[in-house]
Amino acid sequence: MHTEDDPTLPLPARRSGNALPDGTHLAEFQIRAAVGEGGFGIVYMAWDDVLKRQVAIKEYMPWSLAARVGRRVVPNADSTAETFALGLHSFINEAQLLASFDHPSLLKVYRFWEDNGTAYMVMPFYRGLTLKRALAKLSAPPEEGWLKQHLGHLLDALEVMHAASCFHRDIAPDNILLLDEGLPLLLDFGAARRVVSDRTQTLTAFLKPGYAPVEQYAVMPDMKQGPWTDLYALASVLHYAIPG
C-alpha cells in the first residue's frame, strides 16, 4: 500500500476532515488518533478494550467517491455508487485474504467487519521504518549480507502469496517496512485501490515507474500479470538499494 496508508507514520499535523474523531468507538475499539490518510483509506491507532492492546484499524474511505456523514461513509453521487461498492467488496476480500496468511513478513489481520456503510480491518500496530527511509539514512550502500537476509524473508512471503494465486503488484521501497524486530514486512497490496483505479481508468497514476513491469501498464492486453510481476518489482527494489 502506499505510505500515506502506513500505520507507522507520525501523527499528521492536520486532518483532511474525513477521519473519525479521536475517542470514537468502533465495536470494542476506541480510536486514539488518525495516523495515515490516503486516497482510499484511513488508518487509525486504536485501543482494544477487550484484549487491552494497541492496534491499527484501516477504514475503507475513498474520498473521491464518498463523503463522511456522521460515522457513515456514503457515496457522494449516484454515478459513483457502483464503483464505491466494487472497491468495498475488494477491500473485504483483501482483508479475508490477509487474514488467511500466516507469515511474519505479511500483514496480519486480527478481524474485519462491515458497518456504517463501509468496512474495517484490525491489524497489529507495526513500528519501524520503510526501506526507502532506512536507505536514505545510510551514508554508504547496505551490506550484502543485510540485503540477502531481508530478501530471503520477502521471497518466502511472496511464495506464500503466490501459492494462493495472490499477487502484490505494488512492491517498492516505500511499501516494505523494516520492523523494529528486524524483519521486513510487505505492506498491504491495496486491492480496493486497484479496483477503483481500473474502474475510473486512472490505474497508471498509481504505478511506480522503475518498479512496475510493462504488463502493469495495460498497453498490451495479452500481457498477463503473475508471480513474475512481483519478482520484477522486488528485483528493481534490490537494484535501487545497492547504488541508492
PDB file of C-alpha atoms in Angstrom:
ATOM      1  CA  MET A   1       0.000   0.000   0.000  1.00  0.00           C
ATOM      2  CA  HIS A   2       1.102   3.490  -0.283  1.00  0.00           C
ATOM      3  CA  THR A   3       2.941   5.104   2.616  1.00  0.00           C
ATOM      4  CA  GLU A   4       0.097   7.539   3.204  1.00  0.00           C
ATOM      5  CA  ASP A   5      -1.828   4.465   4.413  1.00  0.00           C
ATOM      6  CA  ASP A   6       1.095   3.291   6.570  1.00  0.00           C
ATOM      7  CA  PRO A   7       0.079   2.821  10.252  1.00  0.00           C
ATOM      8  CA  THR A   8       3.661   3.552  11.342  1.00  0.00           C
ATOM      9  CA  LEU A   9       3.696   7.140  10.087  1.00  0.00           C
ATOM     10  CA  PRO A  10       3.954  10.017  12.571  1.00  0.00           C
ATOM     11  CA  LEU A  11       0.647  11.591  13.511  1.00  0.00           C
ATOM     12  CA  PRO A  12      -0.371  14.128  10.849  1.00  0.00           C
ATOM     13  CA  ALA A  13      -0.328  17.778  11.878  1.00  0.00           C
ATOM     14  CA  ARG A  14      -3.687  18.379  10.205  1.00  0.00           C
ATOM     15  CA  ARG A  15      -6.587  16.146   9.293  1.00  0.00           C
ATOM     16  CA  SER A  16      -8.375  16.193   5.968  1.00  0.00           C
ATOM     17  CA  GLY A  17     -11.778  16.158   7.653  1.00  0.00           C
ATOM     18  CA  ASN A  18     -12.509  12.623   6.507  1.00  0.00           C
ATOM     19  CA  ALA A  19     -11.195  10.881   9.628  1.00  0.00           C
ATOM     20  CA  LEU A  20     -13.329   9.892  12.588  1.00  0.00           C
ATOM     21  CA  PRO A  21     -12.729  11.964  15.754  1.00  0.00           C
ATOM     22  CA  ASP A  22     -10.402  10.697  18.463  1.00  0.00           C
ATOM     23  CA  GLY A  23     -12.361   8.821  21.103  1.00  0.00           C
ATOM     24  CA  THR A  24     -14.845   7.277  18.641  1.00  0.00           C
ATOM     25  CA  HIS A  25     -15.771   3.697  19.483  1.00  0.00           C
ATOM     26  CA  LEU A  26     -15.945   1.098  16.725  1.00  0.00           C
ATOM     27  CA  ALA A  27     -17.061  -2.248  18.128  1.00  0.00           C
ATOM     28  CA  GLU A  28     -14.681  -2.958  21.040  1.00  0.00           C
ATOM     29  CA  PHE A  29     -12.069  -0.493  19.785  1.00  0.00           C
ATOM     30  CA  GLN A  30     -11.523   3.120  20.739  1.00  0.00           C
ATOM     31  CA  ILE A  31      -9.830   5.373  18.200  1.00  0.00           C
ATOM     32  CA  ARG A  32      -6.858   7.213  19.678  1.00  0.00           C
ATOM     33  CA  ALA A  33      -5.576   9.025  16.559  1.00  0.00           C
ATOM     34  CA  ALA A  34      -5.579   9.019  12.758  1.00  0.00           C
ATOM     35  CA  VAL A  35      -2.044   8.090  11.710  1.00  0.00           C
ATOM     36  CA  GLY A  36      -2.371   7.845   7.946  1.00  0.00           C
ATOM     37  CA  GLU A  37      -4.800   9.150   5.348  1.00  0.00           C
ATOM     38  CA  GLY A  38      -4.645   8.131   1.707  1.00  0.00           C
ATOM     39  CA  GLY A  39      -6.972   8.437  -1.214  1.00  0.00           C
ATOM     40  CA  PHE A  40      -8.675   5.117  -0.496  1.00  0.00           C
ATOM     41  CA  GLY A  41      -8.410   4.525   3.226  1.00  0.00           C
ATOM     42  CA  ILE A  42      -7.681   5.905   6.660  1.00  0.00           C
ATOM     43  CA  VAL A  43      -5.530   4.160   9.268  1.00  0.00           C
ATOM     44  CA  TYR A  44      -6.158   4.810  12.953  1.00  0.00           C
ATOM     45  CA  MET A  45      -4.219   3.957  16.061  1.00  0.00           C
ATOM     46  CA  ALA A  46      -6.758   2.399  18.415  1.00  0.00           C
ATOM     47  CA  TRP A  47      -7.116   0.632  21.739  1.00  0.00           C
ATOM     48  CA  ASP A  48      -8.703  -2.802  22.060  1.00  0.00           C
ATOM     49  CA  ASP A  49     -10.872  -2.535  25.188  1.00  0.00           C
ATOM     50  CA  VAL A  50     -11.313  -6.318  25.399  1.00  0.00           C
ATOM     51  CA  LEU A  51      -7.766  -7.593  24.910  1.00  0.00           C
ATOM     52  CA  LYS A  52      -6.124  -4.423  26.294  1.00  0.00           C
ATOM     53  CA  ARG A  53      -3.692  -3.844  23.462  1.00  0.00           C
ATOM     54  CA  GLN A  54      -2.868  -1.210  20.872  1.00  0.00           C
ATOM     55  CA  VAL A  55      -3.940  -1.969  17.308  1.00  0.00           C
ATOM     56  CA  ALA A  56      -4.258  -0.306  13.922  1.00  0.00           C
ATOM     57  CA  ILE A  57      -7.645  -0.031  12.206  1.00  0.00           C
ATOM     58  CA  LYS A  58      -7.925   0.587   8.487  1.00  0.00           C
ATOM     59  CA  GLU A  59     -11.199   2.043   7.229  1.00  0.00           C
ATOM     60  CA  TYR A  60     -12.306   1.959   3.596  1.00  0.00           C
ATOM     61  CA  MET A  61     -12.777   5.624   2.730  1.00  0.00           C
ATOM     62  CA  PRO A  62     -12.250   6.566  -0.949  1.00  0.00           C
ATOM     63  CA  TRP A  63     -12.615  10.322  -0.567  1.00  0.00           C
ATOM     64  CA  SER A  64     -13.056  10.912  -4.331  1.00  0.00           C
ATOM     65  CA  LEU A  65     -16.121   8.640  -4.342  1.00  0.00           C
ATOM     66  CA  ALA A  66     -17.673   9.141  -0.920  1.00  0.00           C
ATOM     67  CA  ALA A  67     -18.261  11.561   1.932  1.00  0.00           C
ATOM     68  CA  ARG A  68     -18.493  11.287   5.691  1.00  0.00           C
ATOM     69  CA  VAL A  69     -21.971  11.775   7.155  1.00  0.00           C
ATOM     70  CA  GLY A  70     -21.547  11.352  10.894  1.00  0.00           C
ATOM     71  CA  ARG A  71     -19.956   7.928  11.248  1.00  0.00           C
ATOM     72  CA  ARG A  72     -21.339   6.711   7.949  1.00  0.00           C
ATOM     73  CA  VAL A  73     -19.447   6.678   4.651  1.00  0.00           C
ATOM     74  CA  VAL A  74     -21.831   7.470   1.795  1.00  0.00           C
ATOM     75  CA  PRO A  75     -21.198   7.587  -1.976  1.00  0.00           C
ATOM     76  CA  ASN A  76     -21.205  11.228  -2.984  1.00  0.00           C
ATOM     77  CA  ALA A  77     -23.286  10.692  -6.152  1.00  0.00           C
ATOM     78  CA  ASP A  78     -25.368   8.044  -7.881  1.00  0.00           C
ATOM     79  CA  SER A  79     -22.682   7.873 -10.570  1.00  0.00           C
ATOM     80  CA  THR A  80     -20.027   6.788  -8.053  1.00  0.00           C
ATOM     81  CA  ALA A  81     -22.135   4.300  -6.072  1.00  0.00           C
ATOM     82  CA  GLU A  82     -21.272   1.276  -8.219  1.00  0.00           C
ATOM     83  CA  THR A  83     -17.535   1.974  -8.186  1.00  0.00           C
ATOM     84  CA  PHE A  84     -17.667   2.593  -4.428  1.00  0.00           C
ATOM     85  CA  ALA A  85     -19.392  -0.771  -3.930  1.00  0.00           C
ATOM     86  CA  LEU A  86     -16.827  -2.582  -6.085  1.00  0.00           C
ATOM     87  CA  GLY A  87     -13.994  -1.062  -4.069  1.00  0.00           C
ATOM     88  CA  LEU A  88     -15.700  -2.012  -0.817  1.00  0.00           C
ATOM     89  CA  HIS A  89     -16.132  -5.610  -1.973  1.00  0.00           C
ATOM     90  CA  SER A  90     -12.456  -5.736  -2.937  1.00  0.00           C
ATOM     91  CA  PHE A  91     -11.433  -4.229   0.425  1.00  0.00           C
ATOM     92  CA  ILE A  92     -13.328  -7.012   2.212  1.00  0.00           C
ATOM     93  CA  ASN A  93     -11.773  -9.683   0.001  1.00  0.00           C
ATOM     94  CA  GLU A  94      -8.347  -8.239   0.736  1.00  0.00           C
ATOM     95  CA  ALA A  95      -8.986  -8.418   4.487  1.00  0.00           C
ATOM     96  CA  GLN A  96     -10.132 -12.028   4.213  1.00  0.00           C
ATOM     97  CA  LEU A  97      -7.077 -12.948   2.175  1.00  0.00           C
ATOM     98  CA  LEU A  98      -4.629 -11.246   4.542  1.00  0.00           C
ATOM     99  CA  ALA A  99      -6.314 -12.940   7.498  1.00  0.00           C
ATOM    100  CA  SER A 100      -5.691 -16.317   5.876  1.00  0.00           C
ATOM    101  CA  PHE A 101      -1.937 -15.775   5.584  1.00  0.00           C
ATOM    102  CA  ASP A 102       0.457 -16.675   8.366  1.00  0.00           C
ATOM    103  CA  HIS A 103       3.911 -15.280   7.646  1.00  0.00           C
ATOM    104  CA  PRO A 104       5.925 -12.754   9.695  1.00  0.00           C
ATOM    105  CA  SER A 105       6.634 -10.652   6.580  1.00  0.00           C
ATOM    106  CA  LEU A 106       2.959 -10.325   5.614  1.00  0.00           C
ATOM    107  CA  LEU A 107       0.403  -8.091   7.284  1.00  0.00           C
ATOM    108  CA  LYS A 108      -1.749  -9.910   9.803  1.00  0.00           C
ATOM    109  CA  VAL A 109      -5.435  -9.098  10.093  1.00  0.00           C
ATOM    110  CA  TYR A 110      -6.977  -9.837  13.501  1.00  0.00           C
ATOM    111  CA  ARG A 111     -10.553  -9.250  12.392  1.00  0.00           C
ATOM    112  CA  PHE A 112     -12.709  -7.304   9.984  1.00  0.00           C
ATOM    113  CA  TRP A 113     -16.324  -6.271   9.739  1.00  0.00           C
ATOM    114  CA  GLU A 114     -18.781  -4.083   7.839  1.00  0.00           C
ATOM    115  CA  ASP A 115     -20.615  -1.168   9.456  1.00  0.00           C
ATOM    116  CA  ASN A 116     -21.524   2.456   8.841  1.00  0.00           C
ATOM    117  CA  GLY A 117     -21.716   1.896   5.094  1.00  0.00           C
ATOM    118  CA  THR A 118     -18.065   0.850   4.920  1.00  0.00           C
ATOM    119  CA  ALA A 119     -15.681  -1.791   6.286  1.00  0.00           C
ATOM    120  CA  TYR A 120     -12.811  -2.010   8.755  1.00  0.00           C
ATOM    121  CA  MET A 121      -9.826  -4.291   9.244  1.00  0.00           C
ATOM    122  CA  VAL A 122      -7.894  -4.541  12.501  1.00  0.00           C
ATOM    123  CA  MET A 123      -4.147  -5.213  12.392  1.00  0.00           C
ATOM    124  CA  PRO A 124      -1.176  -5.110  14.758  1.00  0.00           C
ATOM    125  CA  PHE A 125       0.245  -1.630  15.210  1.00  0.00           C
ATOM    126  CA  TYR A 126       3.554  -2.120  13.440  1.00  0.00           C
ATOM    127  CA  ARG A 127       6.548   0.062  14.269  1.00  0.00           C
ATOM    128  CA  GLY A 128       9.546   0.604  12.050  1.00  0.00           C
ATOM    129  CA  LEU A 129      10.953   2.460   9.059  1.00  0.00           C
ATOM    130  CA  THR A 130      10.161   1.934   5.403  1.00  0.00           C
ATOM    131  CA  LEU A 131      13.052   0.568   3.376  1.00  0.00           C
ATOM    132  CA  LYS A 132      13.139   3.863   1.490  1.00  0.00           C
ATOM    133  CA  ARG A 133      13.642   5.835   4.701  1.00  0.00           C
ATOM    134  CA  ALA A 134      16.131   3.341   6.110  1.00  0.00           C
ATOM    135  CA  LEU A 135      18.290   3.516   2.969  1.00  0.00           C
ATOM    136  CA  ALA A 136      18.154   7.302   2.995  1.00  0.00           C
ATOM    137  CA  LYS A 137      19.686   7.278   6.479  1.00  0.00           C
ATOM    138  CA  LEU A 138      22.710   5.244   5.369  1.00  0.00           C
ATOM    139  CA  SER A 139      25.941   7.004   4.411  1.00  0.00           C
ATOM    140  CA  ALA A 140      27.025   4.071   2.202  1.00  0.00           C
ATOM    141  CA  PRO A 141      25.352   1.220   0.286  1.00  0.00           C
ATOM    142  CA  PRO A 142      23.923  -1.502   2.565  1.00  0.00           C
ATOM    143  CA  GLU A 143      25.955  -4.624   3.252  1.00  0.00           C
ATOM    144  CA  GLU A 144      25.356  -7.653   1.051  1.00  0.00           C
ATOM    145  CA  GLY A 145      24.503  -9.906   3.997  1.00  0.00           C
ATOM    146  CA  TRP A 146      21.895  -7.443   5.261  1.00  0.00           C
ATOM    147  CA  LEU A 147      20.233  -7.266   1.851  1.00  0.00           C
ATOM    148  CA  LYS A 148      20.256 -11.048   1.378  1.00  0.00           C
ATOM    149  CA  GLN A 149      18.703 -11.610   4.791  1.00  0.00           C
ATOM    150  CA  HIS A 150      15.794  -9.267   4.077  1.00  0.00           C
ATOM    151  CA  LEU A 151      15.436 -10.558   0.533  1.00  0.00           C
ATOM    152  CA  GLY A 152      15.071 -14.118   1.811  1.00  0.00           C
ATOM    153  CA  HIS A 153      12.177 -13.162   4.088  1.00  0.00           C
ATOM    154  CA  LEU A 154      10.436 -11.243   1.298  1.00  0.00           C
ATOM    155  CA  LEU A 155      10.810 -14.083  -1.203  1.00  0.00           C
ATOM    156  CA  ASP A 156       9.355 -16.512   1.334  1.00  0.00           C
ATOM    157  CA  ALA A 157       6.406 -14.142   1.880  1.00  0.00           C
ATOM    158  CA  LEU A 158       5.796 -13.878  -1.854  1.00  0.00           C
ATOM    159  CA  GLU A 159       5.880 -17.661  -2.127  1.00  0.00           C
ATOM    160  CA  VAL A 160       3.047 -17.855   0.406  1.00  0.00           C
ATOM    161  CA  MET A 161       1.030 -15.262  -1.520  1.00  0.00           C
ATOM    162  CA  HIS A 162       1.673 -16.756  -4.923  1.00  0.00           C
ATOM    163  CA  ALA A 163       0.692 -20.223  -3.724  1.00  0.00           C
ATOM    164  CA  ALA A 164      -2.739 -18.712  -3.070  1.00  0.00           C
ATOM    165  CA  SER A 165      -2.762 -17.132  -6.571  1.00  0.00           C
ATOM    166  CA  CYS A 166      -2.447 -13.703  -4.984  1.00  0.00           C
ATOM    167  CA  PHE A 167      -0.119 -11.073  -6.393  1.00  0.00           C
ATOM    168  CA  HIS A 168       1.073  -7.954  -4.596  1.00  0.00           C
ATOM    169  CA  ARG A 169       1.638  -5.739  -7.678  1.00  0.00           C
ATOM    170  CA  ASP A 170       2.836  -2.733  -5.701  1.00  0.00           C
ATOM    171  CA  ILE A 171       6.277  -3.679  -4.340  1.00  0.00           C
ATOM    172  CA  ALA A 172       8.556  -0.668  -3.920  1.00  0.00           C
ATOM    173  CA  PRO A 173      10.972   0.700  -1.279  1.00  0.00           C
ATOM    174  CA  ASP A 174       8.187   2.669   0.401  1.00  0.00           C
ATOM    175  CA  ASN A 175       5.980  -0.423   0.590  1.00  0.00           C
ATOM    176  CA  ILE A 176       8.464  -2.512   2.591  1.00  0.00           C
ATOM    177  CA  LEU A 177       8.559  -1.812   6.299  1.00  0.00           C
ATOM    178  CA  LEU A 178      11.622  -2.746   8.333  1.00  0.00           C
ATOM    179  CA  LEU A 179      10.175  -3.644  11.704  1.00  0.00           C
ATOM    180  CA  ASP A 180      11.904  -2.745  14.942  1.00  0.00           C
ATOM    181  CA  GLU A 181      12.335  -6.508  15.493  1.00  0.00           C
ATOM    182  CA  GLY A 182      14.499  -6.666  12.369  1.00  0.00           C
ATOM    183  CA  LEU A 183      12.110  -8.364   9.933  1.00  0.00           C
ATOM    184  CA  PRO A 184      10.880  -6.829   6.660  1.00  0.00           C
ATOM    185  CA  LEU A 185       7.121  -6.518   6.214  1.00  0.00           C
ATOM    186  CA  LEU A 186       5.262  -6.172   2.917  1.00  0.00           C
ATOM    187  CA  LEU A 187       2.629  -3.518   3.383  1.00  0.00           C
ATOM    188  CA  ASP A 188      -0.777  -4.498   2.060  1.00  0.00           C
ATOM    189  CA  PHE A 189      -1.455  -4.662  -1.605  1.00  0.00           C
ATOM    190  CA  GLY A 190      -4.302  -2.176  -1.958  1.00  0.00           C
ATOM    191  CA  ALA A 191      -6.754  -4.351  -3.851  1.00  0.00           C
ATOM    192  CA  ALA A 192      -9.552  -1.831  -3.346  1.00  0.00           C
ATOM    193  CA  ARG A 193      -7.344   0.907  -4.766  1.00  0.00           C
ATOM    194  CA  ARG A 194      -6.647  -1.173  -7.875  1.00  0.00           C
ATOM    195  CA  VAL A 195     -10.318  -1.975  -8.459  1.00  0.00           C
ATOM    196  CA  VAL A 196     -11.317   1.671  -8.174  1.00  0.00           C
ATOM    197  CA  SER A 197      -8.412   2.666 -10.400  1.00  0.00           C
ATOM    198  CA  ASP A 198      -9.393   0.116 -13.042  1.00  0.00           C
ATOM    199  CA  ARG A 199     -12.955   1.356 -12.922  1.00  0.00           C
ATOM    200  CA  THR A 200     -12.005   5.020 -13.248  1.00  0.00           C
ATOM    201  CA  GLN A 201      -9.233   4.348 -15.800  1.00  0.00           C
ATOM    202  CA  THR A 202      -6.593   6.036 -13.646  1.00  0.00           C
ATOM    203  CA  LEU A 203      -4.512   2.956 -12.867  1.00  0.00           C
ATOM    204  CA  THR A 204      -1.307   4.405 -14.324  1.00  0.00           C
ATOM    205  CA  ALA A 205      -1.398   7.156 -11.720  1.00  0.00           C
ATOM    206  CA  PHE A 206      -0.719   4.514  -9.069  1.00  0.00           C
ATOM    207  CA  LEU A 207       2.114   2.725 -10.830  1.00  0.00           C
ATOM    208  CA  LYS A 208       5.639   3.391  -9.641  1.00  0.00           C
ATOM    209  CA  PRO A 209       7.924   3.990 -12.635  1.00  0.00           C
ATOM    210  CA  GLY A 210      11.047   1.882 -12.300  1.00  0.00           C
ATOM    211  CA  TYR A 211       9.289  -0.817 -10.269  1.00  0.00           C
ATOM    212  CA  ALA A 212       6.181  -1.694 -12.290  1.00  0.00           C
ATOM    213  CA  PRO A 213       6.858  -4.069 -15.214  1.00  0.00           C
ATOM    214  CA  VAL A 214       5.421  -3.404 -18.647  1.00  0.00           C
ATOM    215  CA  GLU A 215       2.405  -5.697 -18.184  1.00  0.00           C
ATOM    216  CA  GLN A 216       1.045  -3.398 -15.458  1.00  0.00           C
ATOM    217  CA  TYR A 217       0.718  -0.503 -17.869  1.00  0.00           C
ATOM    218  CA  ALA A 218      -2.037  -2.423 -19.717  1.00  0.00           C
ATOM    219  CA  VAL A 219      -0.801  -1.225 -23.110  1.00  0.00           C
ATOM    220  CA  MET A 220      -0.913  -4.801 -24.439  1.00  0.00           C
ATOM    221  CA  PRO A 221      -3.960  -6.710 -23.109  1.00  0.00           C
ATOM    222  CA  ASP A 222      -2.416 -10.090 -23.922  1.00  0.00           C
ATOM    223  CA  MET A 223       0.461  -9.498 -21.457  1.00  0.00           C
ATOM    224  CA  LYS A 224      -0.653 -11.229 -18.272  1.00  0.00           C
ATOM    225  CA  GLN A 225       0.319 -10.365 -14.705  1.00  0.00           C
ATOM    226  CA  GLY A 226       1.532 -13.085 -12.366  1.00  0.00           C
ATOM    227  CA  PRO A 227       4.301 -14.049  -9.928  1.00  0.00           C
ATOM    228  CA  TRP A 228       6.834 -12.639 -12.382  1.00  0.00           C
ATOM    229  CA  THR A 229       5.259  -9.193 -11.894  1.00  0.00           C
ATOM    230  CA  ASP A 230       6.204  -9.213  -8.204  1.00  0.00           C
ATOM    231  CA  LEU A 231       9.642 -10.707  -8.837  1.00  0.00           C
ATOM    232  CA  TYR A 232      10.432  -7.936 -11.338  1.00  0.00           C
ATOM    233  CA  ALA A 233       9.400  -5.306  -8.793  1.00  0.00           C
ATOM    234  CA  LEU A 234      11.414  -6.931  -5.997  1.00  0.00           C
ATOM    235  CA  ALA A 235      14.472  -7.129  -8.247  1.00  0.00           C
ATOM    236  CA  SER A 236      14.015  -3.430  -9.011  1.00  0.00           C
ATOM    237  CA  VAL A 237      13.919  -2.714  -5.271  1.00  0.00           C
ATOM    238  CA  LEU A 238      17.178  -4.616  -4.829  1.00  0.00           C
ATOM    239  CA  HIS A 239      18.758  -2.659  -7.670  1.00  0.00           C
ATOM    240  CA  TYR A 240      17.595   0.584  -6.063  1.00  0.00           C
ATOM    241  CA  ALA A 241      19.041  -0.444  -2.699  1.00  0.00           C
ATOM    242  CA  ILE A 242      22.538  -1.239  -3.951  1.00  0.00           C
ATOM    243  CA  PRO A 243      23.502   2.070  -5.602  1.00  0.00           C
ATOM    244  CA  GLY A 244      20.911   4.106  -3.693  1.00  0.00           C
TER     245      GLY A 244
END
